Amino acid sequence: MLQCFNTTKYSGGRDMAEAATLIGIAEPVILTVDNGGTNTRLALGAEEINHIEAYPTPVSYDEAIGKLAATASCLLQGKTLDAVGVGIAGATTDRRLTQAGKLQENGWCGRPFTEDVAAALGVPIDRVVLLNDCVAGANAERVARQPGPDETGSFMVLSTGLGGALYTADELIPDEPGHQYLKPGALCGDGAEGHVEAHIGGAGIAKKFGVRGEHIPHDDPRWREIKGDFHEGIAQMLERYRDDLGLTLRTIGFTGSVVLGGPDMMGGLQRSLRTVFGSLAPQITEAIYRDKSGLYGAKFAADGLLKAA
Ligand SMILES: [Zn+2]
């Protein structure tokens, strides 16, 4: 027997949906998934996503697919799915995970993820879109901010690690900002010495200083060092985008526990970037959909599938 752990009851909702279908105004039913290395979140796509089911991501790939399908079935309460958007913590190619941190260690890479999700949920494979989770976040920022033809922005997460992706009006560009060399003195989770996220990500801070960031007082000199590395890492990233891609960012939308929980992280970054880049410094701000950016971005990608169909 399937255990549905949500407490919301949709009394009458289904009848209303069916009535709406009869007069041809029903919204498509979209499932959006944020499959992180540590936690997985699911929601039905809506203009405002409020009801989210969350659980620790199972170590086993097969168990994770089963849990995803069972949780989706609880959310759907008998409704038929039209499309699915999944943001996942890793690089994706050809409907599979090709490179990831924790999920790679757990043997998820190379498995036919999109195909397995489609089969488990009973939807055609061309109604499932798989994106890197930061690319999904960038998609949410792109839709919310509506960049003009020559405008570029980025979505960034500074929590356990540092992730990010870029967007233009019509393109999403994956990136690995956390895994660029900054300076020696910290070992990254991928085994490399001196990567940016080893100095400023939550896991890196805990390893480098022997104490978690939330237990370091805001006026402690260790935060001064972390913030200096943050400013330097982002400045290098912007130079890399300018030199390698010819792109100048107008906006960086941030989310994540370290950037939001540390001492004036965004304000400090903004001031530092203005001194380096002057009027070409991007605007530093919070991501519009905050910690739900991945869920909204995957939902918008699934909307796109249906529009293209
Ligand atoms: Zn690294």
Short mmCIF file of N, CA and C and ligand atoms in Angstrom, two decimals, residues 178-180 188-192 195 197-198, ligand 1:
data_model
loop_
_atom_site.label_atom_id
_atom_site.label_comp_id
_atom_site.label_asym_id
_atom_site.label_seq_id
_atom_site.Cartn_x
_atom_site.Cartn_y
_atom_site.Cartn_z
N GLY A 178 32.44 26.53 -9.45
CA GLY A 178 33.07 26.10 -8.20
C GLY A 178 34.36 25.33 -8.41
N HIS A 179 34.53 24.77 -9.61
CA HIS A 179 35.68 23.90 -9.86
C HIS A 179 36.72 24.57 -10.76
N GLN A 180 37.00 25.83 -10.45
CA GLN A 180 38.09 26.57 -11.09
C GLN A 180 39.14 26.81 -10.02
N CYS A 188 39.51 20.14 -2.77
CA CYS A 188 38.13 20.07 -3.24
C CYS A 188 37.58 18.65 -3.12
N GLY A 189 36.27 18.52 -3.09
CA GLY A 189 35.62 17.21 -3.02
C GLY A 189 35.98 16.31 -4.20
N ASP A 190 36.36 16.92 -5.35
CA ASP A 190 36.73 16.12 -6.52
C ASP A 190 38.21 15.74 -6.50
N GLY A 191 38.91 16.06 -5.39
CA GLY A 191 40.30 15.66 -5.25
C GLY A 191 41.31 16.70 -5.72
N ALA A 192 40.83 17.78 -6.35
CA ALA A 192 41.75 18.80 -6.86
C ALA A 192 42.10 19.79 -5.76
N HIS A 195 40.43 24.53 -5.61
CA HIS A 195 39.24 25.00 -6.33
C HIS A 195 38.46 26.02 -5.49
N GLU A 197 35.29 26.36 -4.73
CA GLU A 197 34.31 25.90 -3.74
C GLU A 197 34.95 25.24 -2.53
N ALA A 198 36.21 24.79 -2.68
CA ALA A 198 36.91 24.22 -1.53
C ALA A 198 37.21 25.30 -0.49
ZN ZN B 1 36.59 20.88 -7.54
#
